[in-house]
Amino acid sequence: MRVKRMILTLNGKRRTLTVHPLKRLLDVLREDFQLTGTKEGCGEGECGACTVLVDGVPVDSCLVPAAHAHRARVQTIEGLSNHPLQDAFVKFGGAQCGICTPGMIMAAVALGPRPTLADMQTGLAGNLCRCTGYSAIYRSISRARAPAARARTPGRASTKRHTQRDSEGYARALRREGIRRGGGAPRNK
Ligand code: FES
Ligand code: FES
């Protein structure tokens, strides 16, 4: 198989590249586009550190050939500057280690603006953390507010009040699931 011309929309910009179609998307991003925010952990589809969105769907870029991204929209962590999830991961302790965090955030983006605890457990089941646990990650996701969510809720009197109410709901959901703050783990992949 020979190199082919690839066209994609990468973080909102149209890009072209001549590449072997079986080169891993992870390597295309890191080597050809110098987008090193996407990390390699296991390299075999187990850890989720390399998660990016292809046409809005989270994929393990270590398992995806470049050809799969041809004419697709690819979003990486670099495309999320100033996204509320980035701020929330810093503020609420979800940024635990540098390797896993970009993949966790990309998987969280795919959950949409108001995921439930069950949504978070399912959506991040393929993103493994073995250092600290998932409570701070879930807390960060539940407290982030995507711009689209704000835009869809005009007229709400107080964002702060809703944030507080959501946080209380999140705490209740944690208790229902028997997950302690600072501990716990999602179900296995
Ligand atoms: S590096 Fe891709 S899943 Fe682990
Ligand atoms: S966040 Fe990377 S191992 Fe826990």
mmCIF file of C-alpha atoms and ligand atoms in Angstrom:
data_model
loop_
_atom_site.group_PDB
_atom_site.id
_atom_site.type_symbol
_atom_site.label_atom_id
_atom_site.label_comp_id
_atom_site.label_asym_id
_atom_site.label_seq_id
_atom_site.Cartn_x
_atom_site.Cartn_y
_atom_site.Cartn_z
ATOM 1 C CA MET A 1 0.000 0.000 0.000
ATOM 2 C CA ARG A 2 1.312 3.419 -0.977
ATOM 3 C CA VAL A 3 1.083 6.813 0.653
ATOM 4 C CA LYS A 4 -2.126 8.659 -0.067
ATOM 5 C CA ARG A 5 -3.329 12.223 0.136
ATOM 6 C CA MET A 6 -5.502 12.689 3.163
ATOM 7 C CA ILE A 7 -7.903 15.555 3.792
ATOM 8 C CA LEU A 8 -9.422 16.187 7.184
ATOM 9 C CA THR A 9 -10.832 18.921 9.350
ATOM 10 C CA LEU A 10 -8.533 19.064 12.341
ATOM 11 C CA ASN A 11 -9.689 21.172 15.269
ATOM 12 C CA GLY A 12 -11.878 23.165 12.924
ATOM 13 C CA LYS A 13 -9.276 23.741 10.202
ATOM 14 C CA ARG A 14 -9.045 21.947 6.875
ATOM 15 C CA ARG A 15 -5.699 20.138 6.628
ATOM 16 C CA THR A 16 -4.096 17.943 3.989
ATOM 17 C CA LEU A 17 -1.339 15.399 4.378
ATOM 18 C CA THR A 18 0.362 12.730 2.331
ATOM 19 C CA VAL A 19 0.628 9.701 4.536
ATOM 20 C CA HIS A 20 0.552 5.921 4.577
ATOM 21 C CA PRO A 21 -3.124 5.043 5.099
ATOM 22 C CA LEU A 22 -2.265 2.522 7.810
ATOM 23 C CA LYS A 23 -0.191 4.913 9.896
ATOM 24 C CA ARG A 24 -1.821 5.229 13.318
ATOM 25 C CA LEU A 25 -3.928 8.341 13.738
ATOM 26 C CA LEU A 26 -2.094 8.843 17.051
ATOM 27 C CA ASP A 27 1.219 9.115 15.191
ATOM 28 C CA VAL A 28 -0.258 11.323 12.479
ATOM 29 C CA LEU A 29 -1.424 13.749 15.155
ATOM 30 C CA ARG A 30 1.773 13.708 17.197
ATOM 31 C CA GLU A 31 4.382 13.444 14.442
ATOM 32 C CA ASP A 32 2.866 15.021 11.340
ATOM 33 C CA PHE A 33 0.785 17.721 13.016
ATOM 34 C CA GLN A 34 2.895 18.127 16.204
ATOM 35 C CA LEU A 35 -0.224 17.870 18.347
ATOM 36 C CA THR A 36 1.447 16.163 21.281
ATOM 37 C CA GLY A 37 -1.430 16.731 23.695
ATOM 38 C CA THR A 38 -2.783 13.340 22.633
ATOM 39 C CA LYS A 39 -0.835 10.796 24.666
ATOM 40 C CA GLU A 40 0.185 7.189 24.165
ATOM 41 C CA GLY A 41 -0.261 4.930 27.168
ATOM 42 C CA CYS A 42 -0.669 1.263 26.328
ATOM 43 C CA GLY A 43 -0.659 1.532 22.539
ATOM 44 C CA GLU A 44 -3.169 -1.304 22.283
ATOM 45 C CA GLY A 45 -6.619 0.115 22.944
ATOM 46 C CA GLU A 46 -6.789 -0.556 26.674
ATOM 47 C CA CYS A 47 -6.137 2.720 28.503
ATOM 48 C CA GLY A 48 -7.907 5.498 26.571
ATOM 49 C CA ALA A 49 -5.014 7.958 26.990
ATOM 50 C CA CYS A 50 -5.004 8.508 23.217
ATOM 51 C CA THR A 51 -8.720 9.347 22.950
ATOM 52 C CA VAL A 52 -9.684 11.879 20.279
ATOM 53 C CA LEU A 53 -13.013 12.591 18.615
ATOM 54 C CA VAL A 54 -13.595 11.527 15.020
ATOM 55 C CA ASP A 55 -16.837 13.019 13.742
ATOM 56 C CA GLY A 56 -17.775 13.574 17.367
ATOM 57 C CA VAL A 57 -17.211 9.976 18.432
ATOM 58 C CA PRO A 58 -14.430 9.152 20.929
ATOM 59 C CA VAL A 59 -11.902 6.705 19.506
ATOM 60 C CA ASP A 60 -8.609 5.224 20.651
ATOM 61 C CA SER A 61 -6.315 6.892 18.128
ATOM 62 C CA CYS A 62 -3.663 4.204 18.687
ATOM 63 C CA LEU A 63 -6.019 1.726 17.000
ATOM 64 C CA VAL A 64 -7.312 3.955 14.214
ATOM 65 C CA PRO A 65 -5.543 4.040 10.833
ATOM 66 C CA ALA A 66 -5.041 7.401 9.186
ATOM 67 C CA ALA A 67 -7.379 6.374 6.386
ATOM 68 C CA HIS A 68 -10.252 6.322 8.874
ATOM 69 C CA ALA A 69 -9.869 10.058 9.393
ATOM 70 C CA HIS A 70 -9.927 10.905 5.695
ATOM 71 C CA ARG A 71 -12.657 13.482 5.097
ATOM 72 C CA ALA A 72 -13.569 13.351 8.789
ATOM 73 C CA ARG A 73 -13.677 15.941 11.563
ATOM 74 C CA VAL A 74 -10.978 15.202 14.125
ATOM 75 C CA GLN A 75 -10.851 16.994 17.452
ATOM 76 C CA THR A 76 -7.948 16.801 19.874
ATOM 77 C CA ILE A 77 -7.286 18.355 23.258
ATOM 78 C CA GLU A 78 -5.567 21.279 21.509
ATOM 79 C CA GLY A 79 -8.904 22.181 19.943
ATOM 80 C CA LEU A 80 -10.468 22.740 23.345
ATOM 81 C CA SER A 81 -8.591 25.767 24.591
ATOM 82 C CA ASN A 82 -10.813 27.762 26.951
ATOM 83 C CA HIS A 83 -13.338 24.928 27.085
ATOM 84 C CA PRO A 84 -15.108 24.798 30.482
ATOM 85 C CA LEU A 85 -13.988 21.197 30.964
ATOM 86 C CA GLN A 86 -10.338 22.280 30.904
ATOM 87 C CA ASP A 87 -10.967 24.836 33.633
ATOM 88 C CA ALA A 88 -13.090 22.429 35.665
ATOM 89 C CA PHE A 89 -10.435 19.694 35.576
ATOM 90 C CA VAL A 90 -7.922 22.160 36.995
ATOM 91 C CA LYS A 91 -10.280 23.707 39.534
ATOM 92 C CA PHE A 92 -11.900 20.554 40.880
ATOM 93 C CA GLY A 93 -8.896 18.229 40.869
ATOM 94 C CA GLY A 94 -9.690 16.094 37.797
ATOM 95 C CA ALA A 95 -6.244 16.755 36.287
ATOM 96 C CA GLN A 96 -4.452 14.008 38.164
ATOM 97 C CA CYS A 97 -1.689 12.826 35.856
ATOM 98 C CA GLY A 98 -0.534 14.288 32.582
ATOM 99 C CA ILE A 99 -0.883 11.118 30.579
ATOM 100 C CA CYS A 100 -4.551 10.319 31.159
ATOM 101 C CA THR A 101 -6.087 13.764 31.461
ATOM 102 C CA PRO A 102 -6.334 14.719 27.753
ATOM 103 C CA GLY A 103 -8.081 11.446 26.932
ATOM 104 C CA MET A 104 -10.398 11.810 29.935
ATOM 105 C CA ILE A 105 -11.384 15.307 28.829
ATOM 106 C CA MET A 106 -12.005 14.230 25.230
ATOM 107 C CA ALA A 107 -14.208 11.367 26.414
ATOM 108 C CA ALA A 108 -16.014 13.840 28.681
ATOM 109 C CA VAL A 109 -16.643 16.224 25.781
ATOM 110 C CA ALA A 110 -18.457 13.427 23.967
ATOM 111 C CA LEU A 111 -20.862 13.086 26.910
ATOM 112 C CA GLY A 112 -22.503 16.439 26.168
ATOM 113 C CA PRO A 113 -23.255 19.223 28.623
ATOM 114 C CA ARG A 114 -25.148 17.548 31.465
ATOM 115 C CA PRO A 115 -24.105 13.930 31.865
ATOM 116 C CA THR A 116 -25.441 11.862 34.753
ATOM 117 C CA LEU A 117 -23.137 9.860 36.968
ATOM 118 C CA ALA A 118 -24.133 6.750 35.009
ATOM 119 C CA ASP A 119 -23.281 8.553 31.750
ATOM 120 C CA MET A 120 -19.863 9.446 33.138
ATOM 121 C CA GLN A 121 -19.196 5.913 34.347
ATOM 122 C CA THR A 122 -20.125 4.470 30.974
ATOM 123 C CA GLY A 123 -18.481 7.171 28.871
ATOM 124 C CA LEU A 124 -15.172 6.982 30.730
ATOM 125 C CA ALA A 125 -15.146 3.207 31.186
ATOM 126 C CA GLY A 126 -12.442 2.975 28.526
ATOM 127 C CA ASN A 127 -10.253 5.640 30.180
ATOM 128 C CA LEU A 128 -8.247 3.941 32.863
ATOM 129 C CA CYS A 129 -6.910 5.659 35.958
ATOM 130 C CA ARG A 130 -4.723 3.676 38.315
ATOM 131 C CA CYS A 131 -3.312 6.556 40.346
ATOM 132 C CA THR A 132 -6.057 8.250 42.316
ATOM 133 C CA GLY A 133 -9.608 7.278 41.391
ATOM 134 C CA TYR A 134 -12.496 8.797 39.528
ATOM 135 C CA SER A 135 -14.335 10.955 42.056
ATOM 136 C CA ALA A 136 -12.475 14.168 41.242
ATOM 137 C CA ILE A 137 -12.810 13.449 37.531
ATOM 138 C CA TYR A 138 -16.587 12.990 37.816
ATOM 139 C CA ARG A 139 -16.828 16.087 40.001
ATOM 140 C CA SER A 140 -14.917 18.122 37.404
ATOM 141 C CA ILE A 141 -17.145 16.946 34.575
ATOM 142 C CA SER A 142 -20.338 17.553 36.505
ATOM 143 C CA ARG A 143 -19.311 21.109 37.380
ATOM 144 C CA ALA A 144 -18.125 22.112 33.929
ATOM 145 C CA ARG A 145 -20.602 23.983 31.839
ATOM 146 C CA ALA A 146 -20.246 23.849 28.067
ATOM 147 C CA PRO A 147 -20.980 27.052 26.141
ATOM 148 C CA ALA A 148 -23.705 25.243 24.181
ATOM 149 C CA ALA A 149 -25.460 24.345 27.427
ATOM 150 C CA ARG A 150 -25.412 27.959 28.541
ATOM 151 C CA ALA A 151 -26.767 29.058 25.186
ATOM 152 C CA ARG A 152 -29.639 26.632 25.438
ATOM 153 C CA THR A 153 -30.712 27.849 28.867
ATOM 154 C CA PRO A 154 -31.405 31.554 28.485
ATOM 155 C CA GLY A 155 -33.288 33.319 31.185
ATOM 156 C CA ARG A 156 -32.012 31.251 34.058
ATOM 157 C CA ALA A 157 -31.696 33.624 36.951
ATOM 158 C CA SER A 158 -28.496 32.367 38.511
ATOM 159 C CA THR A 159 -25.836 30.132 37.028
ATOM 160 C CA LYS A 160 -24.296 29.914 40.479
ATOM 161 C CA ARG A 161 -27.504 28.572 41.997
ATOM 162 C CA HIS A 162 -27.811 25.921 39.289
ATOM 163 C CA THR A 163 -24.179 24.948 39.698
ATOM 164 C CA GLN A 164 -24.761 24.491 43.416
ATOM 165 C CA ARG A 165 -27.926 22.468 42.840
ATOM 166 C CA ASP A 166 -26.189 20.268 40.257
ATOM 167 C CA SER A 167 -23.345 19.716 42.694
ATOM 168 C CA GLU A 168 -25.769 18.599 45.378
ATOM 169 C CA GLY A 169 -27.450 16.266 42.905
ATOM 170 C CA TYR A 170 -24.059 14.883 42.002
ATOM 171 C CA ALA A 171 -23.251 14.252 45.669
ATOM 172 C CA ARG A 172 -26.578 12.425 46.104
ATOM 173 C CA ALA A 173 -25.870 10.339 43.000
ATOM 174 C CA LEU A 174 -22.466 9.402 44.404
ATOM 175 C CA ARG A 175 -24.063 8.283 47.664
ATOM 176 C CA ARG A 176 -26.706 6.249 45.792
ATOM 177 C CA GLU A 177 -23.967 4.487 43.860
ATOM 178 C CA GLY A 178 -21.964 3.865 47.040
ATOM 179 C CA ILE A 179 -18.998 5.846 45.734
ATOM 180 C CA ARG A 180 -16.957 7.789 48.285
ATOM 181 C CA ARG A 181 -15.405 11.114 47.427
ATOM 182 C CA GLY A 182 -11.706 10.615 46.897
ATOM 183 C CA GLY A 183 -12.160 6.949 46.046
ATOM 184 C CA GLY A 184 -14.244 4.602 43.943
ATOM 185 C CA ALA A 185 -13.822 3.422 40.429
ATOM 186 C CA PRO A 186 -16.042 3.049 37.410
ATOM 187 C CA ARG A 187 -17.144 -0.267 36.203
ATOM 188 C CA ASN A 188 -14.656 -2.255 34.260
ATOM 189 C CA LYS A 189 -14.291 -1.781 30.561
HETATM 190 S S1 FES B 1 -2.613 4.369 24.066
HETATM 191 FE FE1 FES B 1 -4.425 4.080 22.956
HETATM 192 S S2 FES B 1 -5.746 3.032 24.305
HETATM 193 FE FE2 FES B 1 -3.886 3.174 25.402
HETATM 194 S S1 FES B 2 -5.166 10.126 36.023
HETATM 195 FE FE1 FES B 2 -3.515 9.080 35.057
HETATM 196 S S2 FES B 2 -3.307 7.235 36.205
HETATM 197 FE FE2 FES B 2 -4.856 8.343 37.232
#
